XYZ file of C-alpha atoms in Angstrom:
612
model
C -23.848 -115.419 -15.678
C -22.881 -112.084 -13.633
C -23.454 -109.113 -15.800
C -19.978 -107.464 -14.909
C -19.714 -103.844 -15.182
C -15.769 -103.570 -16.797
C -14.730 -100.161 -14.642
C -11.631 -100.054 -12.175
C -11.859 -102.261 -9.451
C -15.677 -102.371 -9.653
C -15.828 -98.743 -8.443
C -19.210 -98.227 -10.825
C -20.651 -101.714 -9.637
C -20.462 -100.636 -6.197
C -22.401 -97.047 -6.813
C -25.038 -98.547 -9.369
C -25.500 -101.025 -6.230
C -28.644 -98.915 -5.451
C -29.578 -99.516 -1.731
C -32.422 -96.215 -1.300
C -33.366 -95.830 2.360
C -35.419 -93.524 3.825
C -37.286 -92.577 7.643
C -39.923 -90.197 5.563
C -42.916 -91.937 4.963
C -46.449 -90.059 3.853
C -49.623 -91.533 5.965
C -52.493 -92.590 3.709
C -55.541 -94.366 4.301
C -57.001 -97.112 3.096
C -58.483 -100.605 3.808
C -58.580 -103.892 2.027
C -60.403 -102.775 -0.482
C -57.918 -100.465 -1.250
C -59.444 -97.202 -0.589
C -60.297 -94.689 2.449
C -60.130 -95.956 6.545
C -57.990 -94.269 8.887
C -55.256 -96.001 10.865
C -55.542 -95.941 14.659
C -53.262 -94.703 16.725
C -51.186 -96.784 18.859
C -52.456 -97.977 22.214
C -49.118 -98.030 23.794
C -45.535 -98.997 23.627
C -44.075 -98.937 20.009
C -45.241 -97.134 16.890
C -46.060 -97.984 13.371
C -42.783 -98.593 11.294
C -42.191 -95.911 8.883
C -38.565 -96.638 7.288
C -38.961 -97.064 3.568
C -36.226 -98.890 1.695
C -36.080 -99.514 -2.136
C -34.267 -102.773 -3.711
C -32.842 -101.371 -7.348
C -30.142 -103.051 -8.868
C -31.272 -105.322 -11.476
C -34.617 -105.042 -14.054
C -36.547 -104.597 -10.567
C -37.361 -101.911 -8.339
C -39.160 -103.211 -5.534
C -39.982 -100.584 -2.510
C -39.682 -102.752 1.220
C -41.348 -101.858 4.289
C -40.473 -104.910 6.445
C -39.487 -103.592 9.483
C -43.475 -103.717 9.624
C -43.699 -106.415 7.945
C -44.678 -105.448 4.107
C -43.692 -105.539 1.208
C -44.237 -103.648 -2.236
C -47.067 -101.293 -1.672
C -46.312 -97.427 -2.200
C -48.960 -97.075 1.065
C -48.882 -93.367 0.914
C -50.138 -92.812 -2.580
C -52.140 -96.211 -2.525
C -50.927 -97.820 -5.607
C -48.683 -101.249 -6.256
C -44.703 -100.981 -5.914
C -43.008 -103.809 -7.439
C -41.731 -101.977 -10.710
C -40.872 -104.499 -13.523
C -39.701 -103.962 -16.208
C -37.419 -101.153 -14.282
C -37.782 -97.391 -15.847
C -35.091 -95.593 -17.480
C -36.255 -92.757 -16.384
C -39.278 -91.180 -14.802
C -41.293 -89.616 -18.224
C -41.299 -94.164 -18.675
C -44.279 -95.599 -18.062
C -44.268 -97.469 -15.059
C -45.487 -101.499 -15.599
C -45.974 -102.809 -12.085
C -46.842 -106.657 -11.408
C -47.444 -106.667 -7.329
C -49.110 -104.320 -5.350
C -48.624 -105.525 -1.772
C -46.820 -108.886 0.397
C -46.259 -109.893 3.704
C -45.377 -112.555 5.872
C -48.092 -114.215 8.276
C -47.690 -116.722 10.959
C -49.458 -118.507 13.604
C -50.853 -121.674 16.145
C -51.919 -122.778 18.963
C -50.940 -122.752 22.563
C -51.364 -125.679 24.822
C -54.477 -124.225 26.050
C -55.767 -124.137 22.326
C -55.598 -120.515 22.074
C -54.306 -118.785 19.137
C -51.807 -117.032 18.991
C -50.983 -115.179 15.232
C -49.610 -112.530 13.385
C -50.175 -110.983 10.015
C -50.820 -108.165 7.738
C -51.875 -107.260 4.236
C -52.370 -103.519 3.753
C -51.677 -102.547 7.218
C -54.919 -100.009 6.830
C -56.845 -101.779 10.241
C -53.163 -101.075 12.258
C -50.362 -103.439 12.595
C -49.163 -107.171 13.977
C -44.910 -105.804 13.465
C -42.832 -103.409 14.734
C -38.886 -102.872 13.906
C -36.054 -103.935 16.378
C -34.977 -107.142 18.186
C -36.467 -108.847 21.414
C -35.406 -109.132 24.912
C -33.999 -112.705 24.320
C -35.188 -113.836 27.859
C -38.722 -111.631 28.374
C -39.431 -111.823 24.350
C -40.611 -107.743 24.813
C -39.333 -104.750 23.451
C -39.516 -101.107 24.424
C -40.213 -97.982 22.157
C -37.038 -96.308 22.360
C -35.658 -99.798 20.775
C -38.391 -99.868 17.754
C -37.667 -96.336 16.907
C -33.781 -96.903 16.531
C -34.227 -99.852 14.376
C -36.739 -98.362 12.100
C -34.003 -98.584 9.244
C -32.760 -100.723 6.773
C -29.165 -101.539 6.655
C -27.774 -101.675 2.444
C -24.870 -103.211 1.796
C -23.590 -103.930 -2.156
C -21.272 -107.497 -2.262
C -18.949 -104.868 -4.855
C -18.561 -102.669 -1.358
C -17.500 -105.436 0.616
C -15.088 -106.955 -2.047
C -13.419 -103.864 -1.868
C -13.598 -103.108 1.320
C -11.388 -106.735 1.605
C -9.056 -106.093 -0.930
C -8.378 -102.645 0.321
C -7.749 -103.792 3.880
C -5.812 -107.020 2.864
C -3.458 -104.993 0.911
C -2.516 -103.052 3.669
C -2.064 -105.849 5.667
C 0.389 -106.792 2.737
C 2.116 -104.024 2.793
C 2.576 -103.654 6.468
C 4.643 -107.600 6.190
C 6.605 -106.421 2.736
C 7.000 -102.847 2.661
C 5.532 -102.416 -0.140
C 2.470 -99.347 -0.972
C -0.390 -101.150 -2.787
C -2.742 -100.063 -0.706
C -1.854 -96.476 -1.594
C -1.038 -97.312 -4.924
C -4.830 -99.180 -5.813
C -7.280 -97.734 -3.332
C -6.339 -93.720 -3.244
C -8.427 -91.515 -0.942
C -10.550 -94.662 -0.248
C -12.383 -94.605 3.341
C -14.138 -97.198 4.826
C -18.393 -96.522 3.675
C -20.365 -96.002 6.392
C -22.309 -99.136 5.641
C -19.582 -101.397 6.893
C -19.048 -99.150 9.513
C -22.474 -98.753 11.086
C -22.994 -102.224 10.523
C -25.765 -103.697 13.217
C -23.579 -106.997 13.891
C -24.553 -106.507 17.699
C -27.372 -106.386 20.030
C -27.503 -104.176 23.140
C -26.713 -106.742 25.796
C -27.748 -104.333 28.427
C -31.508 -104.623 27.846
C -31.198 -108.532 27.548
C -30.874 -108.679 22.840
C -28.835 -111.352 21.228
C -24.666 -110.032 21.197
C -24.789 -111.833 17.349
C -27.471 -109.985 15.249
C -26.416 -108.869 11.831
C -24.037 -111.561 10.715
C -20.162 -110.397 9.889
C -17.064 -111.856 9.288
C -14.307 -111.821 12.165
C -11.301 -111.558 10.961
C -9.360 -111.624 14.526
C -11.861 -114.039 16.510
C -12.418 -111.903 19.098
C -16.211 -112.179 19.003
C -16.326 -108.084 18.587
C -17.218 -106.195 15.166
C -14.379 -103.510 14.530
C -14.183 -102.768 10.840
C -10.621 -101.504 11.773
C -9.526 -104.286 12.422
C -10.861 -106.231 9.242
C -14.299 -107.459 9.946
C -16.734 -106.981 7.773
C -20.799 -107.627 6.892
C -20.408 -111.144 6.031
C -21.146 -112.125 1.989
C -19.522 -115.812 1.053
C -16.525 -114.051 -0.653
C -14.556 -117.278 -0.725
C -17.477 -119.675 -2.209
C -16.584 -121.987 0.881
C -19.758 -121.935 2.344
C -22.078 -125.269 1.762
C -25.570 -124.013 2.994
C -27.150 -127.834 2.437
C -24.301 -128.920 5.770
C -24.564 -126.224 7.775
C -26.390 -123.112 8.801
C -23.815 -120.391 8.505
C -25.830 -117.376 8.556
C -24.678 -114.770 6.009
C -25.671 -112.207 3.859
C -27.101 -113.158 0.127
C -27.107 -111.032 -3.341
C -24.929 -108.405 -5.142
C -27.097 -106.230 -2.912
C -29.356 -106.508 0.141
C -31.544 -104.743 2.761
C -31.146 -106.070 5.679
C -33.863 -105.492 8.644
C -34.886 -106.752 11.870
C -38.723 -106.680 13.345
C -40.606 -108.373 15.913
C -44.635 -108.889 16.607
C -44.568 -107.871 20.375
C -43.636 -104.021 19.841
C -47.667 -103.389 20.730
C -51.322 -104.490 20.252
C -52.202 -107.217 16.866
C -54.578 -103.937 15.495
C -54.151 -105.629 11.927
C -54.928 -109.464 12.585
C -56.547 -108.640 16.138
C -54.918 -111.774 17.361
C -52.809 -112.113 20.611
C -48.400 -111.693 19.506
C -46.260 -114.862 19.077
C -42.939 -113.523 20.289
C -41.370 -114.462 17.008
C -38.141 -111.924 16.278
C -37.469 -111.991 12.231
C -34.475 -111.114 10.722
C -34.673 -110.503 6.822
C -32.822 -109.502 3.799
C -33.974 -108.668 0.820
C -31.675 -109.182 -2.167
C -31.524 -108.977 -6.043
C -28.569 -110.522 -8.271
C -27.209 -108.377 -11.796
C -26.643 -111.062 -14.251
C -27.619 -111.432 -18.168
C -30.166 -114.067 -17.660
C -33.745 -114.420 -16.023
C -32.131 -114.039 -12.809
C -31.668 -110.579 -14.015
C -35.846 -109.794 -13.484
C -35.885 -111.609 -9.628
C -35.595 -110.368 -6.087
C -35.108 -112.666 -3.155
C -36.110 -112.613 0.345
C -34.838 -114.600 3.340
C -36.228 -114.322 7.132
C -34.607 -115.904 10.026
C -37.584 -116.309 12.403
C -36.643 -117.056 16.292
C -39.054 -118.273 18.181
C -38.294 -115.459 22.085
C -41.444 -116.713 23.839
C -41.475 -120.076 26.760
C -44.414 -121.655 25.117
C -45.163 -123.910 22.566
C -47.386 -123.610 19.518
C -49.205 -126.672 18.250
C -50.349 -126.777 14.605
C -48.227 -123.834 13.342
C -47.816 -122.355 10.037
C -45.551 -120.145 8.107
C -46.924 -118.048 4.851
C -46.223 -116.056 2.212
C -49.626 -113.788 1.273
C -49.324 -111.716 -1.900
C -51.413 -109.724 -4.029
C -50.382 -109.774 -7.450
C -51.624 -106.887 -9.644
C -50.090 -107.865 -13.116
C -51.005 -104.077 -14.482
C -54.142 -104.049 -14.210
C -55.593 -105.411 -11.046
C -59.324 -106.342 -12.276
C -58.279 -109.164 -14.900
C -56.187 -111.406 -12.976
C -56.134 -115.291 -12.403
C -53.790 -117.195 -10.090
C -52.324 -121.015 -10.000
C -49.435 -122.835 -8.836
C -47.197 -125.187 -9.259
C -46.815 -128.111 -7.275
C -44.186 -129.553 -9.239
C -41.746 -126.725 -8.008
C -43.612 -125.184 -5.208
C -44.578 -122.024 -7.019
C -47.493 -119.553 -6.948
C -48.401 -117.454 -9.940
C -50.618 -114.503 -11.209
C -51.391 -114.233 -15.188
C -53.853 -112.465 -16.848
C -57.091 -113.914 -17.561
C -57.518 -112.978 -21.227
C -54.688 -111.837 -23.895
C -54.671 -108.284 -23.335
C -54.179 -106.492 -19.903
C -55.645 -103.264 -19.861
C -54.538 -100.378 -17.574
C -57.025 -98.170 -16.116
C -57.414 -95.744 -13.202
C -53.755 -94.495 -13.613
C -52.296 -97.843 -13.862
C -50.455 -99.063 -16.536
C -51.427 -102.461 -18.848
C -48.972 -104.561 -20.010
C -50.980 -105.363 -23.298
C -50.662 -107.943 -25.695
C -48.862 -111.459 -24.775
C -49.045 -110.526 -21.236
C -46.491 -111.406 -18.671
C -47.065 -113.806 -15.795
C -45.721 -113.546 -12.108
C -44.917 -115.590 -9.580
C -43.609 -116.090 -5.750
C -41.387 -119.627 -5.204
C -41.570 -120.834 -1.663
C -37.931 -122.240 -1.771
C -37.413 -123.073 2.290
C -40.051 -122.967 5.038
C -39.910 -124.478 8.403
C -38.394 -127.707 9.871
C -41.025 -130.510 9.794
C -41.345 -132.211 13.574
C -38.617 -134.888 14.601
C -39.761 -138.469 13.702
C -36.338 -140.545 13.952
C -36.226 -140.855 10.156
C -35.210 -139.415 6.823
C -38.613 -138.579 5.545
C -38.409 -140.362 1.722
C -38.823 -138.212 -1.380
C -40.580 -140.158 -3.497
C -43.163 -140.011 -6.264
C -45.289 -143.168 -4.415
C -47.894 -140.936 -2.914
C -48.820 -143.914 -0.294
C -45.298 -144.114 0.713
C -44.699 -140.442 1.400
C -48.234 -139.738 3.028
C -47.284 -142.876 5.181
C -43.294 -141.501 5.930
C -44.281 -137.317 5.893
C -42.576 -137.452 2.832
C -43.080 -135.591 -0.649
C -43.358 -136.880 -4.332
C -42.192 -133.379 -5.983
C -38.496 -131.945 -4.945
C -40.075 -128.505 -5.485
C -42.214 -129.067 -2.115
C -39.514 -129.043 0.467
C -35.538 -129.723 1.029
C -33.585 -132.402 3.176
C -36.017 -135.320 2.106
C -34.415 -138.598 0.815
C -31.103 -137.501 1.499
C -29.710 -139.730 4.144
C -29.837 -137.596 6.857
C -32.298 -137.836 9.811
C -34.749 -134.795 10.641
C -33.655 -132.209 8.191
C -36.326 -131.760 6.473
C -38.170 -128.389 5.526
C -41.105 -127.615 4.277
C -42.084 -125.765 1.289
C -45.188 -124.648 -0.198
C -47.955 -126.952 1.424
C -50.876 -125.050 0.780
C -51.810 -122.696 -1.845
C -54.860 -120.705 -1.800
C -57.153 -117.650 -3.009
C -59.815 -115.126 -2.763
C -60.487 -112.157 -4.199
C -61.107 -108.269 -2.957
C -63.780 -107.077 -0.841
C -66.496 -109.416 0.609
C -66.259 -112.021 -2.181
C -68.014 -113.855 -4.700
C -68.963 -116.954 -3.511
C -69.117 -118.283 0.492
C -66.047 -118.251 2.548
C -64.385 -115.931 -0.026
C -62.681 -112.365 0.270
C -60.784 -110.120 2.701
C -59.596 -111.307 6.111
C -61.115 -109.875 9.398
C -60.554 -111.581 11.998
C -57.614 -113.568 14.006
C -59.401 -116.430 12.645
C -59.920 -115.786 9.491
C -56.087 -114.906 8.272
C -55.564 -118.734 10.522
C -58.370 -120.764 8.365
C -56.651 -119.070 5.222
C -53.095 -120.294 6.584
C -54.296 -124.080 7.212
C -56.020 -124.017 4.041
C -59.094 -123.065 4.232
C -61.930 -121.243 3.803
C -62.342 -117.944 5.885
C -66.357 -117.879 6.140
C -66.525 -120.972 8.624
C -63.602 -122.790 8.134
C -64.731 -125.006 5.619
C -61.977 -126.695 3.176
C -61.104 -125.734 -0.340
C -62.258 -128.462 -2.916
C -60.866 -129.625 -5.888
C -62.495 -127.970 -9.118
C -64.599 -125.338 -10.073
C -63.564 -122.244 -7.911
C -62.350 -124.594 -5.242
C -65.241 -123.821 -3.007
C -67.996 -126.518 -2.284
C -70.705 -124.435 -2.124
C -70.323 -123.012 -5.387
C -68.680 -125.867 -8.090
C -70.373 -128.930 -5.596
C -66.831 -130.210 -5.530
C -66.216 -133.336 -2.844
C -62.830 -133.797 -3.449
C -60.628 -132.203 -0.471
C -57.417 -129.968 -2.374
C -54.018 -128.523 -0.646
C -53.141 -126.973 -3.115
C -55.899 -124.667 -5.490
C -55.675 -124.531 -9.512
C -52.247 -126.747 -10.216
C -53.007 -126.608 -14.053
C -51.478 -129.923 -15.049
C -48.446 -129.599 -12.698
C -49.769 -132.077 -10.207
C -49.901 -135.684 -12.404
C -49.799 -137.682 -9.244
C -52.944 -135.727 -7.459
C -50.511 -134.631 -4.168
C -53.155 -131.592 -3.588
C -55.745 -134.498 -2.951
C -53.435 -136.769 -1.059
C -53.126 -139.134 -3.932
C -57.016 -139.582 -4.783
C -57.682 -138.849 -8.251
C -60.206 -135.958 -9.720
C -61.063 -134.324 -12.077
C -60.563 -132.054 -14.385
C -56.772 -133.538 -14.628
C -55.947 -129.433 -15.495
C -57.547 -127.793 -13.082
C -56.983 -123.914 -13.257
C -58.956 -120.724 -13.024
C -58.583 -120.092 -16.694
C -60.231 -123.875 -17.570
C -62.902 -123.571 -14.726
C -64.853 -120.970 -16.250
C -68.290 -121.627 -17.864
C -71.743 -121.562 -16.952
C -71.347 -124.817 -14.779
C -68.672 -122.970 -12.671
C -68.864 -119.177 -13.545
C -65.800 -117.994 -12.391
C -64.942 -114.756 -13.381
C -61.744 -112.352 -13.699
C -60.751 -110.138 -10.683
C -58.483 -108.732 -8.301
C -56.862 -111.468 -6.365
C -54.723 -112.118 -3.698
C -53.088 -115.560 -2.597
C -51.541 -117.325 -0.079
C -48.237 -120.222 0.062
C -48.245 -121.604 3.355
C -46.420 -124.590 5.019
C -47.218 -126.169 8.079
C -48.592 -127.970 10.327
C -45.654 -128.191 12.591
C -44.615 -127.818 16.503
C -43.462 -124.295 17.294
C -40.969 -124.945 20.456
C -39.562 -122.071 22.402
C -36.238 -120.569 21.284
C -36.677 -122.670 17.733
C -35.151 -120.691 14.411
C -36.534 -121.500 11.368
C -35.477 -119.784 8.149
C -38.403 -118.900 5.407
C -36.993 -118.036 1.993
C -38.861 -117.085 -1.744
C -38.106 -115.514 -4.428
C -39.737 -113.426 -7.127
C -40.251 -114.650 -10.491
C -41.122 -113.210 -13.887
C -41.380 -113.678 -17.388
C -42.957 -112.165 -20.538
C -43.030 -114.699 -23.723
C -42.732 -112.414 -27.216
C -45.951 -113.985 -28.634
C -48.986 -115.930 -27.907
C -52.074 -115.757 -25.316
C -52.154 -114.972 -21.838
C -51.311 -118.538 -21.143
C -47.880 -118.435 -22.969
C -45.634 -116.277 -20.095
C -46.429 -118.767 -17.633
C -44.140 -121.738 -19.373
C -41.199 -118.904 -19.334
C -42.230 -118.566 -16.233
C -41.474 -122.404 -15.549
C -38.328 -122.013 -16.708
C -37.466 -118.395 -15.095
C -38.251 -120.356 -12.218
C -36.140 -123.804 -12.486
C -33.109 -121.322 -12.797
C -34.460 -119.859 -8.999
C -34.609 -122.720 -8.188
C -31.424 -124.286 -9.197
C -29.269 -120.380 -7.790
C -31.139 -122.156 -4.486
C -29.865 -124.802 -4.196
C -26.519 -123.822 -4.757
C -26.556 -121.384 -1.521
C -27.022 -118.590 -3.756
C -24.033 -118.564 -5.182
C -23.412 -117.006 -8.796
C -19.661 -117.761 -10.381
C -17.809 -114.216 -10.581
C -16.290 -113.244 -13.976
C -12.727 -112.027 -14.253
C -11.892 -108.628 -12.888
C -11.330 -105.899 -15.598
C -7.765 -105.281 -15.858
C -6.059 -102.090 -15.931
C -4.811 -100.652 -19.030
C -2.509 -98.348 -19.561
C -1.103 -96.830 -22.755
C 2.496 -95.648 -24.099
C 2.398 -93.555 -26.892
C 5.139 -93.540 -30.376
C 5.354 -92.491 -33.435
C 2.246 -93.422 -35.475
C 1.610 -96.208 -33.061
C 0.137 -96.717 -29.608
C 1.168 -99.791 -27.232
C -1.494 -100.907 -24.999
C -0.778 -102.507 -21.539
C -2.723 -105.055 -19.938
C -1.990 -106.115 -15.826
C -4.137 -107.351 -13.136
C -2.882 -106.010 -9.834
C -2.847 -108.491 -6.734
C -5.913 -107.680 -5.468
C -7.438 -109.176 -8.900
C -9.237 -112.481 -8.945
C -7.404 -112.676 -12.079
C -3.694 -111.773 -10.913
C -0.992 -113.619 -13.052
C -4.175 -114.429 -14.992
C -4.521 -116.658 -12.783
C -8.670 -116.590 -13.008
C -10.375 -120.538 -12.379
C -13.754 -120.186 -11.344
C -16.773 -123.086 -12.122
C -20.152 -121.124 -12.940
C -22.120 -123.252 -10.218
């Protein structure tokens, strides 16, 4: 399944390993409309995050500006980021299927006030700034935001040698021997291990354990000199569904810390959490689907004393497959997945943007892990009786959460719970388009409408007003993927399809545009010092023939194999290490020689690994 680069000891792996990071960044303006509005300037304490970091490895190359909280959006030359299929080279026309993401979150104190964080463009200001929070106070202080206005790459290639290399020495310091010499020549520890960020400043009240590493001694201190290292699941030991070990994920990852107390909400205009999030973004090399998917995991620690009531985690994207102006979105309850496709056979480009033509691809964001459901004393059932699990907080489709019907008492997560829409600007139809308020990124979270609160409806364009729909929906435009009518809490509607591309007509006009949408999962109690984890990944697929329709069964399928590299911890079964080869030259005849040296995972061909 890895696509294994054959070069001595995975030198090349480790360089094409592409981890681009940068402090420059360009100020633009723009607003949610996607053209001019200046950005304010910063009341007090921290300012804007301008690190810039670029995830490359695979068929992707996705820019990431989370340590203020986006994703994908080349903000200085206002145009989409999320490059797929990857350019050879710059004269290549660059196909791009996601102009901007970002995480939002929020609830409500005991005093019923909310408290929330969120972005989209970041034009109106910001809701994050970079660095970790006093663990006590849940603040932060410039200087702190400023120094961890970086992204930290690391390549798993790096690290593997980095092990070998130092566990040869250790070998040769017990048996005489030179291996380390011998195999690693003129090699020197990368500055990536060695300005690893495995500890908070305990002077100004951070957590000692921040980026997670490997210990080698025990000794509770990072010292690369000593063996320790930025810890990747080298051995395969680790079983994520037993225990949380927290570790690093990928062939190669960003990883980034950022907080939503470094200064005033000027994006959401809603009061600050005191959530610290620590993310990684990470992409796999491999000769399958996997091959065109980035991944992206946040720890999320609650540093305030209070407690928030109705909360909700979300993932809010806006998917421009090429063009941005002929786009419909769905899901799929089934496997928890939201999607962008085109809405007729042919994207168009336009405006400097490139279309991706004929048989367009689809896109799509799976909302693998969200946060723990409340305690209840039971093992919430997964089960396909929709009576049973509304009656036990349980789910009917194993793509909507994890821990549910397997024995064990209050594990569960949730996934995708909510999926909704709206389009650019000021919308078409009531309660639709562009959030402005605190409020109005909250009603969007909980799954509804932002004009008033009112909630999305099955059929039509999911709005009341406009289709006269009666039937309340979770979860808008499930195509056929919801059999069992979960998105209605079991009561049955119609159409049994119901997606954007079926609802249009002159009974429910509803036209092509630029959308964004939103996977959320929630309601649940927010307690002081809780850590929640929030993991999706980034699907795509292109079919070779057929409508607009056809890329979203690849899709499907693209995303069953997310799904399944999931559940197995993210684990992907290493192929044998290249050997060395050497060669002895006679008369009219060469002799080649094949070894594996010790630090091989195929020494004494001794190579036995089980693709998971």
């Amino acid at each position: 399944m890895r696509n294994v680069i054959i070069t001595k000891n995975k030198i090349a792996l480790a360089l094409v390993a592409i981890l681009t990071v940068s402090n420059v960044y360009s100020r633009r303006v723009m607003n949610g409309n996607k053209t001019g509005g200046e950005n304010p300037t910063p009341a007090a304490g921290c300012s804007s995050a301008i690190a810039l970091g670029v995830l490359e490895l695979n068929n992707v190359r996705a820019r990431i500006e989370s340590t203020g909280g986006s994703l994908w959006q080349d903000r200085a030359n206002n145009i989409a980021d999320y490059e797929i299929p990857k350019r050879s080279s710059n004269d290549d026309p660059k196909f791009t299927a996601i102009y901007a993401g970002a995480l939002w979150m929020g609830g409500q104190d005991v005093n019923g006030q909310l408290k929330i964080a969120a972005v989209t463009f970041r034009a109106g200001g910001n809701d994050f700034w970079p660095g970790p929070l006093n663990t006590s106070t849940a603040e932060i202080d410039a200087a702190t935001c400023q120094k961890y206005d970086k992204f930290y790459g690391v390549s798993r290639a790096m690290v593997d040698m980095f092990v070998a290399w130092y566990q040869s020495g250790v070998d040769d310091a017990a048996n005489g021997t030179t291996t380390q010499i011998d195999d690693f020549p003129g090699y020197t520890i990368p500055d990536a291990i060695l300005d690893w960020p495995a500890h908070g400043d305990i002077s100004l009240g951070q957590d000692w354990h921040l980026a997670p590493f490997f210990d080698r001694d025990g000794d509770d201190f990072y010292d690369p000199n000593s063996g320790d290292y930025p810890k990747y699941d080298l051995v395969g030991d680790i079983d994520c569904r037993t225990t949380r070990d927290i570790r690093l994920f990928g062939d190669t990852t960003l990883w980034f810390v950022f907080n939503d107390k470094g200064n005033t909400h000027s994006e959401s205009q809603g009061p600050s959490i005191g959530m610290e999030v620590r993310g990684q973004a990470f992409a796999f090399a491999t000769n399958d689907e996997v091959n065109n998917m980035t991944f992206y995991n946040y720890e999320m620690i609650n540093r305030s004393t209070f407690t928030l009531t109705e909360t909700y985690f979300g993932q809010w994207v806006d998917a421009d497959l090429g063009g941005s102006t002929d786009d419909f979105v769905g899901c799929d309850a089934e496997r928890g997945l939201g999607y962008c496709y085109n809405g007729d056979s042919d994207d168009e480009g336009g405006a400097g943007i490139e279309g991706y033509g004929t048989t367009p691809p689809a896109i799509g964001v799976d909302f693998f892990e969200g946060p723990f459901a409340d305690n209840d004393g039971i093992d919430n059932p997964l089960t396909q009786n929709i009576p049973a699990a509304l009656a036990n907080n349980g789910i009917p489709y194993p793509g909507l959460g994890i821990g549910y019907g397997d024995g064990i008492v209050d594990n569960e997560r949730y996934g995708m719970r909510k999926f909704v829409y709206y389009s650019i600007g000021g919308g078409q139809f009531n309660g639709d388009g562009d959030p402005s308020s605190a409020l109005d990124h909250y009603n969007y979270l909980r799954g509804r409408w932002r004009n008033g609160g009112a909630q999305m409806v099955w059929g039509g364009n999911g709005n009341s007003a406009s289709s006269g729909g009666t039937v309340l929906a979770d979860l808008l435009f499930p195509g056929d993927s919801d059999p069992l009518f979960w998105s209605t809490k079991g009561v049955s509607a119609t159409p049994t399809d119901w997606s954007e591309f079926n609802a249009q007509g002159p009974s429910n006009p509803n036209p092509v545009g630029d959308r964004r949408f939103l996977e959320s999962a929630g309601p649940f109690t927010l307690e002081p010092g809780a850590v929640n984890d929030l993991t999706v990944g980034v699907v795509y697929a292109r079919a070779v023939s057929g409508d607009n329709l056809a890329s979203i069964g690849n899709l499907r399928v693209a995303d069953d194999k997310a799904q399944a590299l999931f559940d197995n911890c993210f684990k992907i079964a290493e192929g044998p290490d290249a050997p060395d080869m050497a060669f002895q030259e006679l008369d009219r005849e060469l002799i080649l020689y094949l070894s594996n040296k010790k630090v091989s995972n195929n020494y004494n061909e001794a190579y036995n690994q089980k693709n998971p």
